[in-house]
Every structure is written in C-alpha cells, then in structure tokens.
mmCIF file of C-alpha atoms and ligand atoms in Angstrom:
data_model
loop_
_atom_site.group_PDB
_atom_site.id
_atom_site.type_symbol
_atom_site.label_atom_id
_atom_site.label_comp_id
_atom_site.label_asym_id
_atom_site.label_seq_id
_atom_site.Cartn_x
_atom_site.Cartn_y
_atom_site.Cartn_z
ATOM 1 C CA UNK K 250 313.300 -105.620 -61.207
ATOM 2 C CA UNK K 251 312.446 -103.829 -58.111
ATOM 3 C CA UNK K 252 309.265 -104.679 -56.207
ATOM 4 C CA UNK K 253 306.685 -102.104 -55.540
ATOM 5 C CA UNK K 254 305.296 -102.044 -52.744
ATOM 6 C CA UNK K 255 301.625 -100.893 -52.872
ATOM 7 C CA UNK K 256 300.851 -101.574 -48.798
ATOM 8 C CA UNK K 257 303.264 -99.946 -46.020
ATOM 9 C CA UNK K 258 303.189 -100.637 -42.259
ATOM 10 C CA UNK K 259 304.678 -99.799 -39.187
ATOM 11 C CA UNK K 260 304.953 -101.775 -36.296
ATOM 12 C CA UNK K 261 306.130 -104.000 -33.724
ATOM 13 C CA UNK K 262 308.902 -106.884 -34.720
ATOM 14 C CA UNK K 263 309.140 -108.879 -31.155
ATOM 15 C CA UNK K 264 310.033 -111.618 -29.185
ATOM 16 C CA UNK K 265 306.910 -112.898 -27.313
ATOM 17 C CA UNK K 266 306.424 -115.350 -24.554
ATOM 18 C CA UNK K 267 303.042 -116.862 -24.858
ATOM 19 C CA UNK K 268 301.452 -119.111 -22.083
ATOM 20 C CA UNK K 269 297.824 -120.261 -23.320
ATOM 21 C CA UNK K 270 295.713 -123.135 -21.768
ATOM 22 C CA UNK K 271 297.445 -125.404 -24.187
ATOM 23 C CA UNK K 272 301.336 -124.695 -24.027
ATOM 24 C CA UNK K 273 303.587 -122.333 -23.268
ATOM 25 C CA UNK K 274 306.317 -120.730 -25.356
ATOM 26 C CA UNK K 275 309.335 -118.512 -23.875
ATOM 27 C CA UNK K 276 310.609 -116.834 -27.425
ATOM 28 C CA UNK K 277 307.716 -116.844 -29.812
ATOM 29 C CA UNK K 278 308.555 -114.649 -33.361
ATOM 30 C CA UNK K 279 305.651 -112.232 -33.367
ATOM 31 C CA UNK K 280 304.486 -108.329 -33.093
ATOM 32 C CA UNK K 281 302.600 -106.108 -34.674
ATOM 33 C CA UNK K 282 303.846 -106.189 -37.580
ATOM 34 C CA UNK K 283 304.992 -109.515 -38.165
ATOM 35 C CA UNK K 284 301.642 -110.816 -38.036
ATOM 36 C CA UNK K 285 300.328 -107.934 -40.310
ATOM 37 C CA UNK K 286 302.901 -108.113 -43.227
ATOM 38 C CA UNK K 287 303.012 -112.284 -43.037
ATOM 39 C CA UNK K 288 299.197 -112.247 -43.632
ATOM 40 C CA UNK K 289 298.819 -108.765 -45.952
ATOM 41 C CA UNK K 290 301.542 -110.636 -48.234
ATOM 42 C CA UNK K 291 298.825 -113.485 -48.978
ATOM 43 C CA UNK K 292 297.072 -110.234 -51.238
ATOM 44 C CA UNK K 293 299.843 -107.702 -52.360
ATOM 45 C CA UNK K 294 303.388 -107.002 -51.450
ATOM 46 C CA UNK K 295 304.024 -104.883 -48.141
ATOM 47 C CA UNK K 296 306.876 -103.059 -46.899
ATOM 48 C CA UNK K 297 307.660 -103.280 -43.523
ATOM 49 C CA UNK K 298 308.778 -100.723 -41.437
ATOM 50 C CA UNK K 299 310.269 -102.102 -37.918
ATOM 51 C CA UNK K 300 313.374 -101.934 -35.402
ATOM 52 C CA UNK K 301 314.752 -105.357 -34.035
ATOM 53 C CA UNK K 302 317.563 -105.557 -31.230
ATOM 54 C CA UNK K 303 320.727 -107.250 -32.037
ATOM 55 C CA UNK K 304 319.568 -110.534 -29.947
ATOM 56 C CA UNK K 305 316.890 -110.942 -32.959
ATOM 57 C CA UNK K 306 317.545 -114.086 -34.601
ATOM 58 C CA UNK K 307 318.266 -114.644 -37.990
ATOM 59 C CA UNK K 308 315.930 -117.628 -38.889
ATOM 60 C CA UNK K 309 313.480 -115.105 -37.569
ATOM 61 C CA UNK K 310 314.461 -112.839 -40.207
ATOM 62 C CA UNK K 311 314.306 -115.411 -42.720
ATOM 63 C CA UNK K 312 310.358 -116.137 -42.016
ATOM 64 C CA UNK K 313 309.819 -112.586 -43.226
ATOM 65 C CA UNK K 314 311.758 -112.971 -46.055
ATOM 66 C CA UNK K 315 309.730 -116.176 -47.348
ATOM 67 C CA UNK K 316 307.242 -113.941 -47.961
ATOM 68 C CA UNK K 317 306.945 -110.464 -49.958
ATOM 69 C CA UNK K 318 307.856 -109.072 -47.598
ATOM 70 C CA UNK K 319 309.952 -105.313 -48.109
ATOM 71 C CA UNK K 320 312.778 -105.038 -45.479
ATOM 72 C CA UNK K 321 314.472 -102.549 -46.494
ATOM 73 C CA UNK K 322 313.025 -100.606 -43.565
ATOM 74 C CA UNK K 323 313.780 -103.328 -41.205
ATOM 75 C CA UNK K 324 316.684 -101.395 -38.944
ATOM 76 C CA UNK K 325 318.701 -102.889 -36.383
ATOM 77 C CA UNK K 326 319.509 -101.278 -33.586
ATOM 78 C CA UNK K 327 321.912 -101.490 -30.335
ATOM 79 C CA UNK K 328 319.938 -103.380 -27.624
ATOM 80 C CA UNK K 329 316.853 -105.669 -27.238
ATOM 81 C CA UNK K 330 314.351 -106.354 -29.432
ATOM 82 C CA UNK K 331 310.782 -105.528 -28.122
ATOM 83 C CA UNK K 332 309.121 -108.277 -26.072
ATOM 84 C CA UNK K 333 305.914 -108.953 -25.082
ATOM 85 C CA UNK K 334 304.639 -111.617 -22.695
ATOM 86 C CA UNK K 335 301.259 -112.462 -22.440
ATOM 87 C CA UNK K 336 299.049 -114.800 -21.417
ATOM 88 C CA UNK K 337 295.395 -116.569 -21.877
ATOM 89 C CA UNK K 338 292.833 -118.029 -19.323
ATOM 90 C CA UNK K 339 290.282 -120.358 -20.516
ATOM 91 C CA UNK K 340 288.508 -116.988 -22.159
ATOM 92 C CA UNK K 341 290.596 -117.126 -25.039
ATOM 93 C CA UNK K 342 289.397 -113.733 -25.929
ATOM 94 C CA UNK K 343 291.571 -111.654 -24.015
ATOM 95 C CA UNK K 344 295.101 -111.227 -23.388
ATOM 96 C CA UNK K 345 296.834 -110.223 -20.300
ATOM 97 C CA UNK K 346 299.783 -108.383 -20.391
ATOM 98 C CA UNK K 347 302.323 -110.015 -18.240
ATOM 99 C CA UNK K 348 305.165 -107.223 -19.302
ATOM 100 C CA UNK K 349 306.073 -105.363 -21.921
ATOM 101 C CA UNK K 350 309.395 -104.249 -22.918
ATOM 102 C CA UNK K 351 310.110 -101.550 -25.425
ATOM 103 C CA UNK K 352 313.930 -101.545 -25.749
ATOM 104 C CA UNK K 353 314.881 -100.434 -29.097
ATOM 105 C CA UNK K 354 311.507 -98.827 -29.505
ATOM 106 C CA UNK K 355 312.796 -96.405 -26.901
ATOM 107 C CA UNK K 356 314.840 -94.807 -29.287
ATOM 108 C CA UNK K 357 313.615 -95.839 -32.645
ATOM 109 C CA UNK K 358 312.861 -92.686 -35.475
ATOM 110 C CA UNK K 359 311.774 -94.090 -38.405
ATOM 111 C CA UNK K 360 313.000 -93.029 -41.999
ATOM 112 C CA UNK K 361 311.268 -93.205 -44.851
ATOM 113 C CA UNK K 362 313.612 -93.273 -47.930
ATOM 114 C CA UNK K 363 312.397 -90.845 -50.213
ATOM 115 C CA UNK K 364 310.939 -92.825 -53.191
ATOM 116 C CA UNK K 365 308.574 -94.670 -51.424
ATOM 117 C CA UNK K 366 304.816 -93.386 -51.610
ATOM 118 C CA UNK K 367 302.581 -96.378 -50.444
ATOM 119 C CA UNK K 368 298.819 -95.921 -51.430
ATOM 120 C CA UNK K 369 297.729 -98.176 -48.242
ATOM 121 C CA UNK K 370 299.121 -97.510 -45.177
ATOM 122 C CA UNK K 371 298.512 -99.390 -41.679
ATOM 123 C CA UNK K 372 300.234 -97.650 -38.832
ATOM 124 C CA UNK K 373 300.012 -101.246 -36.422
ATOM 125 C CA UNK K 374 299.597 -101.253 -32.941
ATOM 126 C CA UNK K 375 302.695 -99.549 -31.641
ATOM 127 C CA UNK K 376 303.888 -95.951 -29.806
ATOM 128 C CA UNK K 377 301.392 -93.209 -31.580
ATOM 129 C CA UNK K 378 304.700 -90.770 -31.928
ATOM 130 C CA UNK K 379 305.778 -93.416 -34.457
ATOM 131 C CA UNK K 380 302.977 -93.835 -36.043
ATOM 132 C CA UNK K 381 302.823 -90.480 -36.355
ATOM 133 C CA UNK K 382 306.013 -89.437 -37.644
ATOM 134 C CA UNK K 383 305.775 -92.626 -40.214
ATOM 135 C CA UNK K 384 302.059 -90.433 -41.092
ATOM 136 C CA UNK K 385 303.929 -87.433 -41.911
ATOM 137 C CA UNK K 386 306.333 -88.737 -44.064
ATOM 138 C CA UNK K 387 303.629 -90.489 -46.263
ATOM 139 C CA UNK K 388 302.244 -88.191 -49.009
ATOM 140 C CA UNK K 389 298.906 -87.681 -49.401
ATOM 141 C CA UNK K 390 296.275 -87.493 -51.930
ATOM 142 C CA UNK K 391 299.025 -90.455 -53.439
ATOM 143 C CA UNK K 392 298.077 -92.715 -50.044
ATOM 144 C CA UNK K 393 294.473 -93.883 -50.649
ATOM 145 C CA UNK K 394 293.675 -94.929 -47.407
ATOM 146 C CA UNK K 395 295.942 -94.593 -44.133
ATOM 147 C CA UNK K 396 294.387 -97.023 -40.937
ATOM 148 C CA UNK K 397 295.522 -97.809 -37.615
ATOM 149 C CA UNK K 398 295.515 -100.182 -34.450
ATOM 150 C CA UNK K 399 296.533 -99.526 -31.268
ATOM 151 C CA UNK K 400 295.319 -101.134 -27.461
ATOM 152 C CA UNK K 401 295.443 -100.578 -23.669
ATOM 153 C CA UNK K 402 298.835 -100.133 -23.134
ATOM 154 C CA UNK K 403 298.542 -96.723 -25.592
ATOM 155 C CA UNK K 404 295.463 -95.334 -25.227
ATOM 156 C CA UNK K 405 296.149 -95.095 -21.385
ATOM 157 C CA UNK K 406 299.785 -94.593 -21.735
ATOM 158 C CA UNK K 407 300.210 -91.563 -24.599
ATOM 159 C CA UNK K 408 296.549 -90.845 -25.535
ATOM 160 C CA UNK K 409 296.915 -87.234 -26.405
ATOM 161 C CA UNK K 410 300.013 -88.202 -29.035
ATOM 162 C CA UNK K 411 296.991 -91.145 -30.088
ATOM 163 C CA UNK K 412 294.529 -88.583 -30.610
ATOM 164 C CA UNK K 413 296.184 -86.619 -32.998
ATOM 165 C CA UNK K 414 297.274 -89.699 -35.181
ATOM 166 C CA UNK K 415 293.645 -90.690 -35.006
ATOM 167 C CA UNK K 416 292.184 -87.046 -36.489
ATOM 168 C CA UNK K 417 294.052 -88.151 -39.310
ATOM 169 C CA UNK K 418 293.318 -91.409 -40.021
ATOM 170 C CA UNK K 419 290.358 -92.549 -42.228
ATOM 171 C CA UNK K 420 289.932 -95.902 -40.658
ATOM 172 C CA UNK K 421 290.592 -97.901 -37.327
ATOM 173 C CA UNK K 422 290.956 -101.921 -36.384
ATOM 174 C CA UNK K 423 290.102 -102.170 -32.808
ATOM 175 C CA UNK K 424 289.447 -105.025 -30.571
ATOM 176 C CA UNK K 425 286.145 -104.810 -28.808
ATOM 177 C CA UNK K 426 287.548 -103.730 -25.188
ATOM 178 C CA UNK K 427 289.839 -101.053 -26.305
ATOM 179 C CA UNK K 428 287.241 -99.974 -28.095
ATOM 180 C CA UNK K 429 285.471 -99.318 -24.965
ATOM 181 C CA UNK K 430 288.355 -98.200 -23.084
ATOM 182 C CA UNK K 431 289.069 -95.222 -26.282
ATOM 183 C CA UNK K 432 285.564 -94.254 -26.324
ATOM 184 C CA UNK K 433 284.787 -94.348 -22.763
ATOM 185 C CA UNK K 434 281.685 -95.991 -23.536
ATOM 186 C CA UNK K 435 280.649 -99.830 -22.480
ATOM 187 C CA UNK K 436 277.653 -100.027 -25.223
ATOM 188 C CA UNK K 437 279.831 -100.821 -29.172
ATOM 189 C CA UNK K 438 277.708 -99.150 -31.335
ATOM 190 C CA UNK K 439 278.165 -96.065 -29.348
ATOM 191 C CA UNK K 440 281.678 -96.527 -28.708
ATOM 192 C CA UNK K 441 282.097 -97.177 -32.557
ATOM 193 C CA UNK K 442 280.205 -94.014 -33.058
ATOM 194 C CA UNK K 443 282.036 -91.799 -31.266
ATOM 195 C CA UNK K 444 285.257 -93.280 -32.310
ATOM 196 C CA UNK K 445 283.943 -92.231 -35.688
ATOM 197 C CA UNK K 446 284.118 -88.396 -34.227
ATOM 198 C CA UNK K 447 287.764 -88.674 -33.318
ATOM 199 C CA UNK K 448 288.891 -89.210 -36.705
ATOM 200 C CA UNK K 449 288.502 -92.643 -38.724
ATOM 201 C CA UNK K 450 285.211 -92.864 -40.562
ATOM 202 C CA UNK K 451 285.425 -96.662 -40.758
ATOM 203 C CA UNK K 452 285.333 -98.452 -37.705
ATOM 204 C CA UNK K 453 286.599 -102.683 -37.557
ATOM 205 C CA UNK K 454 285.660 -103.780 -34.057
ATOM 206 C CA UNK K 455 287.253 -106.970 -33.728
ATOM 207 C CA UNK K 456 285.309 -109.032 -31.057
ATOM 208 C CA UNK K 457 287.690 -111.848 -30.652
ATOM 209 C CA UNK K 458 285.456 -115.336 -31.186
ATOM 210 C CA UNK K 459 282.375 -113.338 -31.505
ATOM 211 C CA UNK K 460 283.066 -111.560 -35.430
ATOM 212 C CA UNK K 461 283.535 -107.910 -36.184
ATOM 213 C CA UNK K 462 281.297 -105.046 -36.823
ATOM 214 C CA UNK K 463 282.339 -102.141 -39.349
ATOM 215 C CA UNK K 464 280.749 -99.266 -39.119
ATOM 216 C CA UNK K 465 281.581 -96.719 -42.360
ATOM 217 C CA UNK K 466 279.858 -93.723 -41.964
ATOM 218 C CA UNK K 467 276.205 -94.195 -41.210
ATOM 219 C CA UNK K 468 276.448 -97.661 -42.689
ATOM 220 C CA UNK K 469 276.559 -100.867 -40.386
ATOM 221 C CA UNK K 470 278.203 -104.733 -41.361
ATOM 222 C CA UNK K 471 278.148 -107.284 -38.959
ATOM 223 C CA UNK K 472 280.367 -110.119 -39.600
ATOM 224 C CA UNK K 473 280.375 -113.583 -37.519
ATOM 225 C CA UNK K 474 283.322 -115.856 -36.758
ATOM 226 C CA UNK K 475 284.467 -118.409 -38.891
ATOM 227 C CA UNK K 476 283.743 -121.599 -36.517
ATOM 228 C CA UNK K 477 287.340 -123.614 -34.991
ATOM 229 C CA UNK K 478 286.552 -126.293 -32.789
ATOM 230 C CA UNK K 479 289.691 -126.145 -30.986
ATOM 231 C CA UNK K 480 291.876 -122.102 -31.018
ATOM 232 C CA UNK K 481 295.236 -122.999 -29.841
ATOM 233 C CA UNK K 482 297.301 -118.965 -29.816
ATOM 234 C CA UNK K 483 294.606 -116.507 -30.279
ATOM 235 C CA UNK K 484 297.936 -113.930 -30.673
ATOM 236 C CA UNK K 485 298.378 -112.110 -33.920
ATOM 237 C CA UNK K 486 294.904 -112.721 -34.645
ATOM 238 C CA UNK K 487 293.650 -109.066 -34.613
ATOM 239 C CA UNK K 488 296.887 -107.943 -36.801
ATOM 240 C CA UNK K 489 296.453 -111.000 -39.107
ATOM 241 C CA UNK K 490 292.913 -109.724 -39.900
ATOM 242 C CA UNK K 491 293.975 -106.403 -40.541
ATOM 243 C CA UNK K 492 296.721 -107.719 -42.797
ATOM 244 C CA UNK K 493 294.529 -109.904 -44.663
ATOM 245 C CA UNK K 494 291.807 -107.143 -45.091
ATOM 246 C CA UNK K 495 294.560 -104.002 -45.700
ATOM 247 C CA UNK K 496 296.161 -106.382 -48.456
ATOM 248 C CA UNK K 497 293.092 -107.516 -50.007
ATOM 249 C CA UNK K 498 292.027 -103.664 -50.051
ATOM 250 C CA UNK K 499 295.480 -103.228 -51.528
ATOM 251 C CA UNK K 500 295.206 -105.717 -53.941
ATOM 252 C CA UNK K 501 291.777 -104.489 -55.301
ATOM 253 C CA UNK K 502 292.026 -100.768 -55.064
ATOM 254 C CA UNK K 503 288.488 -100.372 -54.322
ATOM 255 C CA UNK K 504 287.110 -98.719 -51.241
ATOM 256 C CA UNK K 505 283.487 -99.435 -51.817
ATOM 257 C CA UNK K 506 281.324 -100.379 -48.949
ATOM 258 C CA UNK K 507 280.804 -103.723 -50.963
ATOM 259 C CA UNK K 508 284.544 -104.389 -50.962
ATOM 260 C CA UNK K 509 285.276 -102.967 -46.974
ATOM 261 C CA UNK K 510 283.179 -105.928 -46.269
ATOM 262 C CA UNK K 511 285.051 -108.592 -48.655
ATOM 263 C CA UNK K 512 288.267 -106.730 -46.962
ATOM 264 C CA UNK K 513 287.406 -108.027 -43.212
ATOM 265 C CA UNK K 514 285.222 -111.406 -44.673
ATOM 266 C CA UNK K 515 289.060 -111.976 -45.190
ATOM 267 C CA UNK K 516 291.076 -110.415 -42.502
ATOM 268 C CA UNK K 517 288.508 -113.241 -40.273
ATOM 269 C CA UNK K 518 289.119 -116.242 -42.264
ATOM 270 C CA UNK K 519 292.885 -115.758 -42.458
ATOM 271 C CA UNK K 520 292.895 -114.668 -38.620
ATOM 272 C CA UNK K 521 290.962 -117.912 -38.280
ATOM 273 C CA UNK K 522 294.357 -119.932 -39.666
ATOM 274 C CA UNK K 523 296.285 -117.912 -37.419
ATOM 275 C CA UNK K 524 294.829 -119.201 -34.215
ATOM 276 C CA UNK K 525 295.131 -122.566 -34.965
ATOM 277 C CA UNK K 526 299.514 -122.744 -33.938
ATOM 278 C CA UNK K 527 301.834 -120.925 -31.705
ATOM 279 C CA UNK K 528 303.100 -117.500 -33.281
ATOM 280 C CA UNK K 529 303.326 -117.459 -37.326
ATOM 281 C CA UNK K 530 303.480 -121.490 -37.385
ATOM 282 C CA UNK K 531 300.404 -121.980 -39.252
ATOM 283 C CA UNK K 532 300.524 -118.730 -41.730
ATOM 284 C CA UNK K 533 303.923 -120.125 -42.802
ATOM 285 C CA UNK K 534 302.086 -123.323 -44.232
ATOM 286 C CA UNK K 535 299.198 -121.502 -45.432
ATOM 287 C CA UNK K 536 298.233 -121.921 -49.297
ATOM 288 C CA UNK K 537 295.962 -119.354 -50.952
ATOM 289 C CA UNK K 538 293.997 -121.681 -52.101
ATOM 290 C CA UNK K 539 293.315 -122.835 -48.676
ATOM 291 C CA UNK K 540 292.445 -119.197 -48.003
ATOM 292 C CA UNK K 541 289.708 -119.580 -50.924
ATOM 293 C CA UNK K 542 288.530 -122.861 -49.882
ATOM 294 C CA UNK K 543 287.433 -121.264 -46.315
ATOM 295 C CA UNK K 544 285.761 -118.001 -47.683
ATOM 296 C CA UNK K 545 283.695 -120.459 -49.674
ATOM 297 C CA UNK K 546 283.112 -122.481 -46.692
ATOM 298 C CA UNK K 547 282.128 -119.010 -44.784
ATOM 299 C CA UNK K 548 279.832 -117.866 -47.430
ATOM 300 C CA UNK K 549 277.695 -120.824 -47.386
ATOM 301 C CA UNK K 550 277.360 -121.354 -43.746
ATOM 302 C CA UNK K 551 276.378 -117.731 -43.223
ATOM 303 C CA UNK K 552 273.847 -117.275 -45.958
ATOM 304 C CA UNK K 553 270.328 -117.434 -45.573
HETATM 305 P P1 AMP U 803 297.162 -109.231 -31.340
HETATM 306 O O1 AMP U 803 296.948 -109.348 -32.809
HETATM 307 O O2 AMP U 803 296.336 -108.128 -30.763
HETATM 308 O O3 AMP U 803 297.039 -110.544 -30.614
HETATM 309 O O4 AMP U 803 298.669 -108.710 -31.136
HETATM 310 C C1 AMP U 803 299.714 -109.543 -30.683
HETATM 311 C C2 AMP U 803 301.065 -108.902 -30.878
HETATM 312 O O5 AMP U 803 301.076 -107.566 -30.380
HETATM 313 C C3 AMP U 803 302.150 -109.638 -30.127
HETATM 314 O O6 AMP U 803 302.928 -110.429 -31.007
HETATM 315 C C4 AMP U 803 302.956 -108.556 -29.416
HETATM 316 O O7 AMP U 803 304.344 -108.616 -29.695
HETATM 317 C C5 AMP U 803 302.376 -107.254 -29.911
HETATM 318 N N1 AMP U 803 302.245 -106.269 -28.821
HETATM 319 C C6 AMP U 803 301.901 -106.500 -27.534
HETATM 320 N N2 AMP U 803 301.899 -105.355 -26.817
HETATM 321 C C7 AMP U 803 302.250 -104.359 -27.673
HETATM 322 C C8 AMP U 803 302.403 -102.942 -27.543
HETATM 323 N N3 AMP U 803 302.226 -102.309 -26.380
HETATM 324 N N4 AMP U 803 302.745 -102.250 -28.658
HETATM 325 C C9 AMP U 803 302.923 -102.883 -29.837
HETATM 326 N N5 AMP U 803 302.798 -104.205 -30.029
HETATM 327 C C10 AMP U 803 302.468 -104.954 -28.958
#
C-alpha cells in the first residue's frame, strides 16, 4: 500500500563539517531537512523534498530511509552536494558560518508530482525562490498550515524573494538572532511582533539553551529548556524542533493554541536528544518512548 504522506518539506540534504569544543567532524550527514524529516518521522510520515550531488553517499541515504521517510522527491543531480561548515565557541548557542556551498542548489527546481497535496507543509531553512516555488505548487485550502525557517545567510542574501514567501506563510521557526536581524529590532517581543506583520501569525523564537517563545496572534507561551548537563553538537537542533513540533501538529490535526504549545513542548525535548551526538547519531537511536519519558520529566520540573 502506498504511504501518505500528511507532512511535506523542503530543504537542505548536506554534507557538514562541524568543529565544536568537543570534536571535530569533516563530513557530518546533516541539513535542513535531514534533521527536520528524521525528527517529524517520530509523529507522522513526511515527504522530503531535497537535491543531493552525486558525491552523496549511500549509507547516508540509507539513514533516511530507516525512517518514514518519502524520497521520492529526493533528486540527484550532476555536482556537489550542499555543504556547510560551521563551527562553535564555548557559547554553544551560536553557530559561525565557516563557508557555505550551494552546488546543486544552484540549479535545483523542484517538482512536485501531481498527486501529492500535503496538509502540513515546512518550507526549511533554504533559498526563499525554492521555498517559494515548492509554495506554489502546494494547494491550498487542502494544506492546513504552511511554516517556514530561514537564517542570516537569507535574510541578508535574497530578502525581497524572503519577503514574499513570508506574506504567505501562517507561521515561522526562528532562532532568536535572526529574529533580530529580520525584524531589525534587538528587543524579541517586538521583533516577534513585527515579524507577525510580515506574514506568519505564529511566531517560534528558538533561543538556543534559553527555551522558545510563541507568539500566536495576541497570545504569548514561553517555554524553558529541557536541562543537559553536557550539549555535545548543538546542529540540527532548531530543525529537529521544528520537525518534532510540525509532525506532532501533523499527527494531531489540531491547531489550537493548547496544542501549538504541546507542538514546540516537543520540538524542545526531541531537539534536546539531538544535541547530545555529532549530526543525526543520537535521533537514529532514539525510542518514542524515550521521547515520552522526557516530556514527563519536563512537565514535572516546570510545574508549579
Ligand atoms: P540548525 O538546526 O539551525 O543548527 O541547522 C543546521 C543545518 O543547517 C546544517 O546541517 C546545515 O547543513 C544547514 N544549513 C547551514 N546553512 C544553510 C543555508 N544557508 N541554507 C540551508 N541550510 C543551511
């Protein structure tokens, strides 16, 4: 029988060299969308949409396919697969981009084959002309909710193509500096706020080891971090908790206030596994049950 797939996203599929205070890794699997699908597939089944280079390995290919994990959309195409190399100082909440190479994304145009009509949709942090040409293709009122990432490296590089994907999305994952850096604002609530005017009426500030805020609407959540004593790879952490809280939204078909917050309670405690290994390492062991065991865990040390 043929899977449906009730959660789409487009992305980045990449070869990443990591250096972090405690190792260093030359060819790490990762991107965007790696991150997102692995940890969405924990909820619901996702499609992926993606371009790899012919250098991308095949055991890599086989990580995505331990999952649910659609590849049909997973295209191969002459050249290199996008790389990104990064690296962390002792603040493990921010990255700094040591290069990035697009390669195939240069010349990638995503195609939608024609029966697919997601009803969650996360255009991940990639070139806004894909995301937005993925948008189009997407039908709507059948898509339920359509959300989006992006960082630095867009919104200074194409931010009038990011502008009009944002008019049309209903909700946003950020991290808390590009945040700033969209808005043109240092203060978050007002940054939130005005991101709120550009298009997405939900907000998900992701603030790295300090929690999220979600602003939807006029209405406000603040949501601390689950508490690691030791983060090894904070990378894929901010797609891992949109995966986990687009396929939990997926899963539950509920768009509720209520549930927006259950949505990111989980995107943090699954980005909280992420951190803990190099690249996918620790997602690949992950057990749901695990999963549940730490939302329990979360619950009870934040209530009062
Ligand atoms: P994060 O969840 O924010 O830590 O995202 C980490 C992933 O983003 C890495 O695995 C990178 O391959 C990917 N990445 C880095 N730069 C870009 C970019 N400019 N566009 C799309 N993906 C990127």
């Amino acid at each position: 029988m043929k899977t449906r797939y009730p959660l789409m996203v487009v992305g980045t599929v990449a070869i990443d060299a990591v250096e972090t205070p405690f190792g260093k890794q030359d060819a790490v699997f990762g991107g965007s969308a790696s991150y997102f699908s692995y940890a969405a597939s924990f909820f619901t089944p996702v499609e992926l949409i993606a371009v790899v280079g012919e250098d991308f390995p095949k055991e890599y290919r086989r990580i995505l396919e331990e999952r649910s994990i659609g590849l049909d959309h997973l295209m191969t195409a002459k050249g290199k697969t996008f790389h990104w190399k990064g690296k962390y100082g002792s603040d493990l909440n921010a990255a700094q981009t040591l290069e990035t190479q697009l390669n195939v994304l240069l010349e990638f145009k995503p195609k939608l084959k024609e029966d697919r009509e997601p009803e969650y949709l996360f255009l991940a942090n990639i070139d806004p002309v894909l995301q937005w040409e993925v948008l189009n293709q997407v039908k709507r009122p059948k898509c339920r909710l359509v959300a989006c990432d992006t960082m630095n490296f867009w919104i200074e590089g194409k931010p009038a193509e990011l502008a009009k994907v944002l008019k049309r999305v209903d909700m946003i994952f950020i991290n808390d500096g590009e945040a700033r850096l969209l808005a043109k604002e240092s203060n978050l609530i007002k940054a939130a706020r005005k991101i709120q005017t550009m298009g997405p009426g939900t907000v998900a500030i992701k603030k790295g080891e300090h929690g999220a805020f979600l602003f939807h609407g006029e209405q406000f959540f603040i949501l601390p971090v689950y508490p690691l004593e030791e983060v090894f790879d904070p990378t894929g952490a901010g797609d891992s908790f949109a995966g986990a809280a687009m396929g939990y939204l997926a899963k539950t078909d509920d768009l509720s206030f209520d549930n927006l917050k259950r949505a990111i309670v989980y995107g943090g405690v699954v980005a909280s596994f992420t951190v803990e290994k190099f690249g996918l390492e620790r997602l690949r062991t992950l057990e749901t049950s695990e999963i549940e065991e730490r939302m329990a865990d979360f619950r009870r040390i934040c209530h009062f």
